[in-house]
Amino acid sequence: MLRAGLIGLPSTGKTTLLRLLSQSGEHGGQPGGRLESQVGVARVPDPRLDVLTTLFKPKRHVPATVELTELAGHGGAKALLDVSGFRNADALLHVLRLFQDERVPHAAGDVDPARDLRRMEDELILADLAVAERRLERIRQDLKKGKSRELDEEARIIERCRATLEDGQPLRALSLDPEDTKRLRGFSFLSAKPLLVVLNLDESDVADPAGAIERAELTEALSGAATETVPVCAKIELEIAQLPPEDCAAFLEDLGLADSGLDRVIRASYRLLGYISFFTVGEDECRAWSIPRETSAQDAAGEIHSDIARGFIRAEVVSYEALTDRDGSYPACREHGEVRLEGKDYKVRDGDIINFRFAT
Ligand SMILES: Nc1nc2c(ncn2[C@@H]2O[C@H](COP(=O)(O)OP(=O)(O)O)[C@@H](O)[C@H]2O)c(=O)[nH]1
Ligand SMILES: [Mg+2]
């Protein structure tokens, strides 16, 4: 499951966004509060799962999910990020306040998103710099006890990280070879994580996000590597999401929005991370699973259960298009040679419908 951490200064709309994405109307904690840590689960909207559900009429249908966490106690005056809380996150969602509202004082004074974006980036960089320096110190001590090629390699890449951070650049700007990527994985550097900037717009700007970005002088700051931007209007969208479903579309359209905040934020996250979905189908359950692009069949099996990965024999694969074209009939797909048997190294494609054969 994809894990996303919500970051941002107080009173920018993190909790509101969390509730919008997890479609939960409950109000945990105080508005703008700093003390609450909250977790929400967002279901990934996917019309393909709906089609499969109509074809197979399973007892259950289970969408892929994204787990969202808002951590307590960061983003204050000292703005210390609790690194450990985000260690597991696959991506960070930075909620940036563009909305003006006198009733909601902004902790940092005026509404100035360019400043806030830089400030949060600096927080990530500082937290990472501390980690890099601590590790370099340890390596230096270990090298006194005995040389090793791997320690030298690690020192080299961490030194490169340190220099990048010292220069005020996030680590996501670095291009690394796979070996170095592996060496750095254990450090869970925050500024290396893909970043989705969620622009929490003023109601009056919803129809013109490009204009709002320009007026806030954010264009250049948002052009960085491994970042995506998505505009929302968290408060109004949450109000709309709580209306009966048949009214939602009309209200969104009135605002100038083509689809829901949930759709837009999740789609942007998938683009950012390069995630794709595969499906499992049957009478009991139709289910969507998210995996990074280029995931092997065996690793995809592990997403379902480690036993299936361990006992992996073959993946029986048919594309979503082929199976739905034949009204969900496996025999018809087989007859036309559309069901393939793939080995453990097969790279799963978006929309594959997979039946894993495994030994227990
Ligand atoms: N006007 C307006 N107010 C918002 C918007 N998003 C959030 N708020 C309000 O800002 C306050 C703080 O929001 P909250 O989500 O708790 O912020 P957090 O501190 O970042 O978690 C609440 O009163 C929200 O209703 C928005 O898009 N427009
Ligand atoms: Mg909050």
GROMACS .gro file of C-alpha atoms and ligand atoms in nm:
model
  389
    1MET     CA    1   0.000   0.000   0.000
    2LEU     CA    2   0.110   0.347  -0.084
    3ARG     CA    3   0.190   0.564   0.216
    4ALA     CA    4   0.183   0.941   0.201
    5GLY     CA    5   0.282   1.187   0.471
    6LEU     CA    6   0.103   1.522   0.495
    7ILE     CA    7   0.333   1.809   0.577
    8GLY     CA    8   0.280   2.183   0.596
    9LEU     CA    9   0.262   2.475   0.835
   10PRO     CA   10  -0.026   2.493   1.084
   11SER     CA   11  -0.363   2.609   0.950
   12THR     CA   12  -0.288   2.535   0.589
   13GLY     CA   13  -0.563   2.273   0.554
   14LYS     CA   14  -0.387   1.940   0.621
   15THR     CA   15  -0.660   1.794   0.840
   16THR     CA   16  -0.927   1.922   0.602
   17LEU     CA   17  -0.749   1.755   0.310
   18LEU     CA   18  -0.706   1.434   0.507
   19ARG     CA   19  -1.079   1.425   0.571
   20LEU     CA   20  -1.155   1.506   0.209
   21LEU     CA   21  -0.931   1.228   0.079
   22SER     CA   22  -1.041   0.966   0.328
   23GLN     CA   23  -1.404   1.075   0.283
   24SER     CA   24  -1.445   1.090   0.653
   25GLY     CA   25  -1.661   1.363   0.795
   26GLU     CA   26  -1.541   1.304   1.147
   27HIS     CA   27  -1.357   1.583   1.306
   28GLY     CA   28  -1.052   1.468   1.492
   29GLY     CA   29  -0.872   1.728   1.695
   30GLN     CA   30  -0.907   2.102   1.674
   31PRO     CA   31  -0.901   2.297   1.354
   32GLY     CA   32  -0.551   2.420   1.301
   33GLY     CA   33  -0.450   2.215   1.603
   34ARG     CA   34  -0.096   2.097   1.638
   35LEU     CA   35  -0.138   1.816   1.883
   36GLU     CA   36  -0.321   1.557   1.684
   37SER     CA   37  -0.165   1.285   1.474
   38GLN     CA   38  -0.413   1.144   1.231
   39VAL     CA   39  -0.429   0.864   0.984
   40GLY     CA   40  -0.679   0.835   0.702
   41VAL     CA   41  -0.721   0.578   0.430
   42ALA     CA   42  -0.816   0.695   0.083
   43ARG     CA   43  -0.967   0.453  -0.165
   44VAL     CA   44  -0.813   0.489  -0.507
   45PRO     CA   45  -1.090   0.563  -0.755
   46ASP     CA   46  -1.062   0.332  -1.057
   47PRO     CA   47  -1.349   0.291  -1.303
   48ARG     CA   48  -1.192  -0.034  -1.427
   49LEU     CA   49  -1.261  -0.195  -1.090
   50ASP     CA   50  -1.625  -0.089  -1.120
   51VAL     CA   51  -1.651  -0.254  -1.461
   52LEU     CA   52  -1.491  -0.577  -1.333
   53THR     CA   53  -1.732  -0.573  -1.040
   54THR     CA   54  -2.033  -0.555  -1.273
   55LEU     CA   55  -1.893  -0.847  -1.475
   56PHE     CA   56  -1.800  -1.078  -1.187
   57LYS     CA   57  -2.058  -0.977  -0.926
   58PRO     CA   58  -1.821  -1.067  -0.643
   59LYS     CA   59  -1.921  -1.068  -0.275
   60ARG     CA   60  -1.667  -0.793  -0.213
   61HIS     CA   61  -1.484  -0.541  -0.422
   62VAL     CA   62  -1.180  -0.381  -0.275
   63PRO     CA   63  -1.014  -0.073  -0.423
   64ALA     CA   64  -0.645  -0.003  -0.380
   65THR     CA   65  -0.578   0.230  -0.091
   66VAL     CA   66  -0.344   0.510   0.005
   67GLU     CA   67  -0.264   0.565   0.370
   68LEU     CA   68  -0.232   0.929   0.468
   69THR     CA   69  -0.070   1.047   0.787
   70GLU     CA   70  -0.071   1.391   0.940
   71LEU     CA   71   0.180   1.412   1.219
   72ALA     CA   72   0.134   1.598   1.538
   73GLY     CA   73   0.347   1.881   1.653
   74HIS     CA   74   0.542   1.991   1.352
   75GLY     CA   75   0.538   2.310   1.156
   76GLY     CA   76   0.539   2.534   1.462
   77ALA     CA   77   0.777   2.820   1.521
   78LYS     CA   78   1.067   2.580   1.548
   79ALA     CA   79   0.907   2.355   1.293
   80LEU     CA   80   1.086   2.039   1.390
   81LEU     CA   81   0.988   1.753   1.169
   82ASP     CA   82   0.954   1.423   1.340
   83VAL     CA   83   1.160   1.224   1.093
   84SER     CA   84   1.066   0.885   1.230
   85GLY     CA   85   0.700   0.944   1.161
   86PHE     CA   86   0.764   0.987   0.790
   87ARG     CA   87   1.024   0.715   0.756
   88ASN     CA   88   0.775   0.479   0.593
   89ALA     CA   89   0.623   0.735   0.362
   90ASP     CA   90   0.656   0.670  -0.011
   91ALA     CA   91   0.578   1.033  -0.084
   92LEU     CA   92   0.522   1.361   0.094
   93LEU     CA   93   0.218   1.579   0.031
   94HIS     CA   94   0.294   1.938   0.117
   95VAL     CA   95  -0.024   2.134   0.177
   96LEU     CA   96   0.048   2.492   0.080
   97ARG     CA   97  -0.190   2.766   0.181
   98LEU     CA   98  -0.300   3.004  -0.090
   99PHE     CA   99  -0.644   3.074   0.052
  100GLN     CA  100  -0.709   3.401   0.228
  101ASP     CA  101  -0.935   3.389   0.529
  102GLU     CA  102  -0.911   3.635   0.813
  103ARG     CA  103  -1.095   3.398   1.043
  104VAL     CA  104  -0.809   3.150   1.006
  105PRO     CA  105  -0.490   3.323   1.119
  106HIS     CA  106  -0.183   3.196   0.936
  107ALA     CA  107   0.087   3.095   1.181
  108ALA     CA  108   0.357   3.249   0.963
  109GLY     CA  109   0.183   3.587   0.930
  110ASP     CA  110   0.075   3.688   0.579
  111VAL     CA  111  -0.030   3.430   0.329
  112ASP     CA  112   0.291   3.386   0.132
  113PRO     CA  113   0.309   3.044  -0.032
  114ALA     CA  114   0.649   3.097  -0.194
  115ARG     CA  115   0.799   3.163   0.149
  116ASP     CA  116   0.615   2.868   0.305
  117LEU     CA  117   0.730   2.632   0.031
  118ARG     CA  118   1.091   2.736   0.083
  119ARG     CA  119   1.054   2.711   0.460
  120MET     CA  120   0.925   2.355   0.450
  121GLU     CA  121   1.191   2.257   0.200
  122ASP     CA  122   1.453   2.399   0.438
  123GLU     CA  123   1.306   2.190   0.720
  124LEU     CA  124   1.341   1.874   0.516
  125ILE     CA  125   1.694   1.968   0.415
  126LEU     CA  126   1.801   2.046   0.773
  127ALA     CA  127   1.658   1.720   0.905
  128ASP     CA  128   1.846   1.529   0.634
  129LEU     CA  129   2.166   1.722   0.691
  130ALA     CA  130   2.167   1.613   1.054
  131VAL     CA  131   2.124   1.249   0.950
  132ALA     CA  132   2.400   1.273   0.686
  133GLU     CA  133   2.646   1.437   0.924
  134ARG     CA  134   2.583   1.185   1.198
  135ARG     CA  135   2.641   0.901   0.956
  136LEU     CA  136   2.961   1.057   0.816
  137GLU     CA  137   3.094   1.091   1.168
  138ARG     CA  138   3.025   0.722   1.234
  139ILE     CA  139   3.187   0.617   0.909
  140ARG     CA  140   3.497   0.819   0.994
  141GLN     CA  141   3.526   0.635   1.324
  142ASP     CA  142   3.468   0.298   1.163
  143LEU     CA  143   3.728   0.370   0.896
  144LYS     CA  144   3.985   0.421   1.173
  145LYS     CA  145   3.921   0.065   1.285
  146GLY     CA  146   3.957  -0.080   0.939
  147LYS     CA  147   3.918   0.010   0.573
  148SER     CA  148   3.646  -0.138   0.361
  149ARG     CA  149   3.547  -0.067   0.004
  150GLU     CA  150   3.181  -0.052   0.091
  151LEU     CA  151   3.240   0.200   0.370
  152ASP     CA  152   3.437   0.416   0.128
  153GLU     CA  153   3.156   0.397  -0.124
  154GLU     CA  154   2.902   0.489   0.139
  155ALA     CA  155   3.112   0.780   0.260
  156ARG     CA  156   3.142   0.906  -0.098
  157ILE     CA  157   2.767   0.908  -0.167
  158ILE     CA  158   2.675   1.052   0.172
  159GLU     CA  159   2.935   1.322   0.126
  160ARG     CA  160   2.768   1.404  -0.204
  161CYS     CA  161   2.433   1.424  -0.026
  162ARG     CA  162   2.581   1.646   0.242
  163ALA     CA  163   2.718   1.887  -0.015
  164THR     CA  164   2.384   1.900  -0.198
  165LEU     CA  165   2.195   1.969   0.125
  166GLU     CA  166   2.447   2.227   0.240
  167ASP     CA  167   2.386   2.400  -0.091
  168GLY     CA  168   2.016   2.424   0.000
  169GLN     CA  169   1.910   2.161  -0.254
  170PRO     CA  170   1.679   1.871  -0.175
  171LEU     CA  171   1.811   1.521  -0.242
  172ARG     CA  172   1.529   1.448  -0.486
  173ALA     CA  173   1.720   1.675  -0.725
  174LEU     CA  174   2.010   1.427  -0.738
  175SER     CA  175   2.023   1.166  -1.007
  176LEU     CA  176   2.163   0.849  -0.859
  177ASP     CA  177   2.263   0.516  -1.004
  178PRO     CA  178   2.081   0.209  -0.869
  179GLU     CA  179   2.372   0.110  -0.644
  180ASP     CA  180   2.377   0.447  -0.470
  181THR     CA  181   1.999   0.451  -0.446
  182LYS     CA  182   2.027   0.122  -0.259
  183ARG     CA  183   2.301   0.257  -0.031
  184LEU     CA  184   2.083   0.552   0.069
  185ARG     CA  185   1.757   0.365   0.114
  186GLY     CA  186   1.808   0.288   0.482
  187PHE     CA  187   1.844   0.655   0.571
  188SER     CA  188   1.492   0.744   0.454
  189PHE     CA  189   1.597   1.095   0.364
  190LEU     CA  190   1.294   1.322   0.367
  191SER     CA  191   1.410   1.556   0.094
  192ALA     CA  192   1.469   1.254  -0.131
  193LYS     CA  193   1.104   1.151  -0.121
  194PRO     CA  194   0.885   1.246  -0.416
  195LEU     CA  195   0.694   1.562  -0.331
  196LEU     CA  196   0.340   1.648  -0.425
  197VAL     CA  197   0.259   2.012  -0.363
  198VAL     CA  198  -0.109   2.051  -0.286
  199LEU     CA  199  -0.212   2.408  -0.353
  200ASN     CA  200  -0.499   2.489  -0.121
  201LEU     CA  201  -0.658   2.763  -0.328
  202ASP     CA  202  -0.891   3.040  -0.245
  203GLU     CA  203  -1.245   2.975  -0.361
  204SER     CA  204  -1.216   3.260  -0.608
  205ASP     CA  205  -0.913   3.099  -0.775
  206VAL     CA  206  -1.038   2.745  -0.817
  207ALA     CA  207  -1.125   2.790  -1.182
  208ASP     CA  208  -0.784   2.941  -1.260
  209PRO     CA  209  -0.508   2.754  -1.076
  210ALA     CA  210  -0.244   2.858  -1.331
  211GLY     CA  211  -0.320   3.223  -1.262
  212ALA     CA  212  -0.307   3.164  -0.887
  213ILE     CA  213   0.036   3.000  -0.920
  214GLU     CA  214   0.165   3.294  -1.118
  215ARG     CA  215   0.027   3.555  -0.880
  216ALA     CA  216   0.182   3.369  -0.587
  217GLU     CA  217   0.517   3.368  -0.774
  218LEU     CA  218   0.540   2.993  -0.743
  219THR     CA  219   0.607   2.902  -1.105
  220GLU     CA  220   0.980   2.853  -1.074
  221ALA     CA  221   0.976   2.688  -0.732
  222LEU     CA  222   0.728   2.428  -0.855
  223SER     CA  223   0.928   2.329  -1.162
  224GLY     CA  224   1.175   2.114  -0.967
  225ALA     CA  225   1.246   1.748  -1.025
  226ALA     CA  226   1.025   1.477  -0.877
  227THR     CA  227   0.754   1.721  -0.783
  228GLU     CA  228   0.394   1.739  -0.897
  229THR     CA  229   0.139   2.005  -0.824
  230VAL     CA  230  -0.231   1.967  -0.768
  231PRO     CA  231  -0.480   2.244  -0.693
  232VAL     CA  232  -0.760   2.189  -0.442
  233CYS     CA  233  -1.001   2.396  -0.243
  234ALA     CA  234  -1.007   2.173   0.059
  235LYS     CA  235  -1.277   2.335   0.267
  236ILE     CA  236  -1.541   2.372  -0.002
  237GLU     CA  237  -1.457   2.040  -0.158
  238LEU     CA  238  -1.504   1.872   0.179
  239GLU     CA  239  -1.843   2.039   0.214
  240ILE     CA  240  -1.938   1.920  -0.134
  241ALA     CA  241  -1.814   1.567  -0.065
  242GLN     CA  242  -2.055   1.546   0.226
  243LEU     CA  243  -2.354   1.615   0.003
  244PRO     CA  244  -2.558   1.333  -0.149
  245PRO     CA  245  -2.351   1.186  -0.438
  246GLU     CA  246  -2.604   1.294  -0.700
  247ASP     CA  247  -2.548   1.659  -0.605
  248CYS     CA  248  -2.167   1.648  -0.590
  249ALA     CA  249  -2.097   1.655  -0.962
  250ALA     CA  250  -2.320   1.957  -1.019
  251PHE     CA  251  -2.157   2.155  -0.737
  252LEU     CA  252  -1.806   2.067  -0.855
  253GLU     CA  253  -1.900   2.179  -1.204
  254ASP     CA  254  -2.033   2.509  -1.071
  255LEU     CA  255  -1.693   2.567  -0.913
  256GLY     CA  256  -1.520   2.490  -1.242
  257LEU     CA  257  -1.383   2.153  -1.131
  258ALA     CA  258  -1.405   1.851  -1.359
  259ASP     CA  259  -1.371   1.587  -1.089
  260SER     CA  260  -1.335   1.540  -0.718
  261GLY     CA  261  -1.037   1.642  -0.507
  262LEU     CA  262  -0.986   1.276  -0.424
  263ASP     CA  263  -0.954   1.187  -0.793
  264ARG     CA  264  -0.715   1.469  -0.866
  265VAL     CA  265  -0.486   1.422  -0.565
  266ILE     CA  266  -0.466   1.044  -0.603
  267ARG     CA  267  -0.403   1.064  -0.976
  268ALA     CA  268  -0.126   1.319  -0.923
  269SER     CA  269   0.030   1.095  -0.656
  270TYR     CA  270   0.027   0.798  -0.894
  271ARG     CA  271   0.185   1.006  -1.171
  272LEU     CA  272   0.448   1.132  -0.933
  273LEU     CA  273   0.538   0.787  -0.806
  274GLY     CA  274   0.491   0.609  -1.136
  275TYR     CA  275   0.245   0.369  -0.976
  276ILE     CA  276   0.021   0.137  -1.174
  277SER     CA  277  -0.261  -0.101  -1.082
  278PHE     CA  278  -0.322  -0.465  -1.141
  279PHE     CA  279  -0.634  -0.659  -1.054
  280THR     CA  280  -0.740  -0.991  -0.910
  281VAL     CA  281  -1.090  -1.112  -0.995
  282GLY     CA  282  -1.323  -1.388  -0.886
  283GLU     CA  283  -1.663  -1.465  -0.739
  284ASP     CA  284  -1.549  -1.383  -0.388
  285GLU     CA  285  -1.358  -1.069  -0.453
  286CYS     CA  286  -1.252  -0.824  -0.721
  287ARG     CA  287  -0.962  -0.618  -0.608
  288ALA     CA  288  -0.719  -0.350  -0.727
  289TRP     CA  289  -0.356  -0.341  -0.615
  290SER     CA  290  -0.102  -0.063  -0.661
  291ILE     CA  291   0.259  -0.125  -0.741
  292PRO     CA  292   0.548   0.078  -0.880
  293ARG     CA  293   0.595   0.053  -1.256
  294GLU     CA  294   0.841  -0.224  -1.354
  295THR     CA  295   0.746  -0.444  -1.059
  296SER     CA  296   0.811  -0.814  -1.126
  297ALA     CA  297   0.531  -1.069  -1.111
  298GLN     CA  298   0.686  -1.226  -0.804
  299ASP     CA  299   0.701  -0.893  -0.618
  300ALA     CA  300   0.345  -0.817  -0.725
  301ALA     CA  301   0.243  -1.152  -0.574
  302GLY     CA  302   0.415  -1.044  -0.253
  303GLU     CA  303   0.188  -0.742  -0.241
  304ILE     CA  304  -0.101  -0.987  -0.189
  305HIS     CA  305   0.075  -1.225   0.047
  306SER     CA  306   0.436  -1.321   0.116
  307ASP     CA  307   0.338  -1.691   0.085
  308ILE     CA  308   0.224  -1.634  -0.272
  309ALA     CA  309   0.557  -1.471  -0.358
  310ARG     CA  310   0.754  -1.747  -0.187
  311GLY     CA  311   0.565  -2.032  -0.355
  312PHE     CA  312   0.536  -1.849  -0.688
  313ILE     CA  313   0.499  -2.082  -0.986
  314ARG     CA  314   0.336  -1.883  -1.267
  315ALA     CA  315   0.125  -1.576  -1.320
  316GLU     CA  316  -0.176  -1.623  -1.542
  317VAL     CA  317  -0.220  -1.283  -1.704
  318VAL     CA  318  -0.489  -1.130  -1.921
  319SER     CA  319  -0.523  -0.762  -2.000
  320TYR     CA  320  -0.818  -0.561  -1.873
  321GLU     CA  321  -0.913  -0.475  -2.233
  322ALA     CA  322  -0.915  -0.835  -2.350
  323LEU     CA  323  -1.114  -0.968  -2.055
  324THR     CA  324  -1.375  -0.692  -2.061
  325ASP     CA  325  -1.407  -0.718  -2.442
  326ARG     CA  326  -1.509  -1.079  -2.385
  327ASP     CA  327  -1.751  -0.994  -2.104
  328GLY     CA  328  -1.528  -1.139  -1.836
  329SER     CA  329  -1.511  -1.484  -1.994
  330TYR     CA  330  -1.179  -1.657  -1.924
  331PRO     CA  331  -1.265  -1.950  -2.157
  332ALA     CA  332  -1.324  -1.706  -2.445
  333CYS     CA  333  -0.993  -1.529  -2.372
  334ARG     CA  334  -0.812  -1.862  -2.360
  335GLU     CA  335  -0.964  -1.965  -2.689
  336HIS     CA  336  -0.820  -1.651  -2.847
  337GLY     CA  337  -0.480  -1.696  -2.687
  338GLU     CA  338  -0.521  -1.388  -2.468
  339VAL     CA  339  -0.436  -1.555  -2.138
  340ARG     CA  340  -0.060  -1.574  -2.098
  341LEU     CA  341   0.149  -1.770  -1.852
  342GLU     CA  342   0.429  -1.551  -1.723
  343GLY     CA  343   0.730  -1.627  -1.505
  344LYS     CA  344   0.850  -1.452  -1.191
  345ASP     CA  345   1.051  -1.186  -1.377
  346TYR     CA  346   0.764  -1.071  -1.594
  347LYS     CA  347   0.711  -0.697  -1.554
  348VAL     CA  348   0.350  -0.637  -1.456
  349ARG     CA  349   0.167  -0.383  -1.675
  350ASP     CA  350  -0.103  -0.138  -1.581
  351GLY     CA  351  -0.442  -0.308  -1.606
  352ASP     CA  352  -0.313  -0.666  -1.597
  353ILE     CA  353  -0.559  -0.908  -1.444
  354ILE     CA  354  -0.359  -1.175  -1.269
  355ASN     CA  355  -0.423  -1.514  -1.123
  356PHE     CA  356  -0.115  -1.631  -0.933
  357ARG     CA  357  -0.037  -2.000  -0.922
  358PHE     CA  358   0.170  -2.091  -0.624
  359ALA     CA  359   0.275  -2.387  -0.412
  360THR     CA  360   0.215  -2.382  -0.040
  361LIG     N1  361  -1.137   2.959   0.370
  361LIG     C1  362  -1.079   2.840   0.372
  361LIG     N2  363  -1.052   2.784   0.489
  361LIG     C2  364  -0.991   2.663   0.491
  361LIG     C3  365  -0.953   2.596   0.371
  361LIG     N3  366  -0.894   2.479   0.404
  361LIG     C4  367  -0.895   2.472   0.539
  361LIG     N4  368  -0.955   2.585   0.592
  361LIG     C5  369  -0.980   2.616   0.733
  361LIG     O1  370  -0.858   2.639   0.798
  361LIG     C6  371  -0.862   2.592   0.933
  361LIG     C7  372  -0.744   2.500   0.955
  361LIG     O2  373  -0.760   2.386   0.875
  361LIG     P1  374  -0.694   2.247   0.914
  361LIG     O3  375  -0.729   2.153   0.805
  361LIG     O4  376  -0.728   2.208   1.051
  361LIG     O5  377  -0.539   2.287   0.904
  361LIG     P2  378  -0.408   2.210   0.955
  361LIG     O6  379  -0.362   2.282   1.076
  361LIG     O7  380  -0.312   2.227   0.842
  361LIG     O8  381  -0.445   2.067   0.979
  361LIG     C8  382  -0.997   2.523   0.949
  361LIG     O9  383  -1.084   2.611   1.014
  361LIG     C9  384  -1.041   2.498   0.804
  361LIG    O10  385  -1.182   2.498   0.792
  361LIG    C10  386  -0.984   2.659   0.246
  361LIG    O11  387  -0.956   2.608   0.137
  361LIG     N5  388  -1.045   2.783   0.252
  362MG      MG  389  -0.427   1.949   1.148
   0.00000   0.00000   0.00000
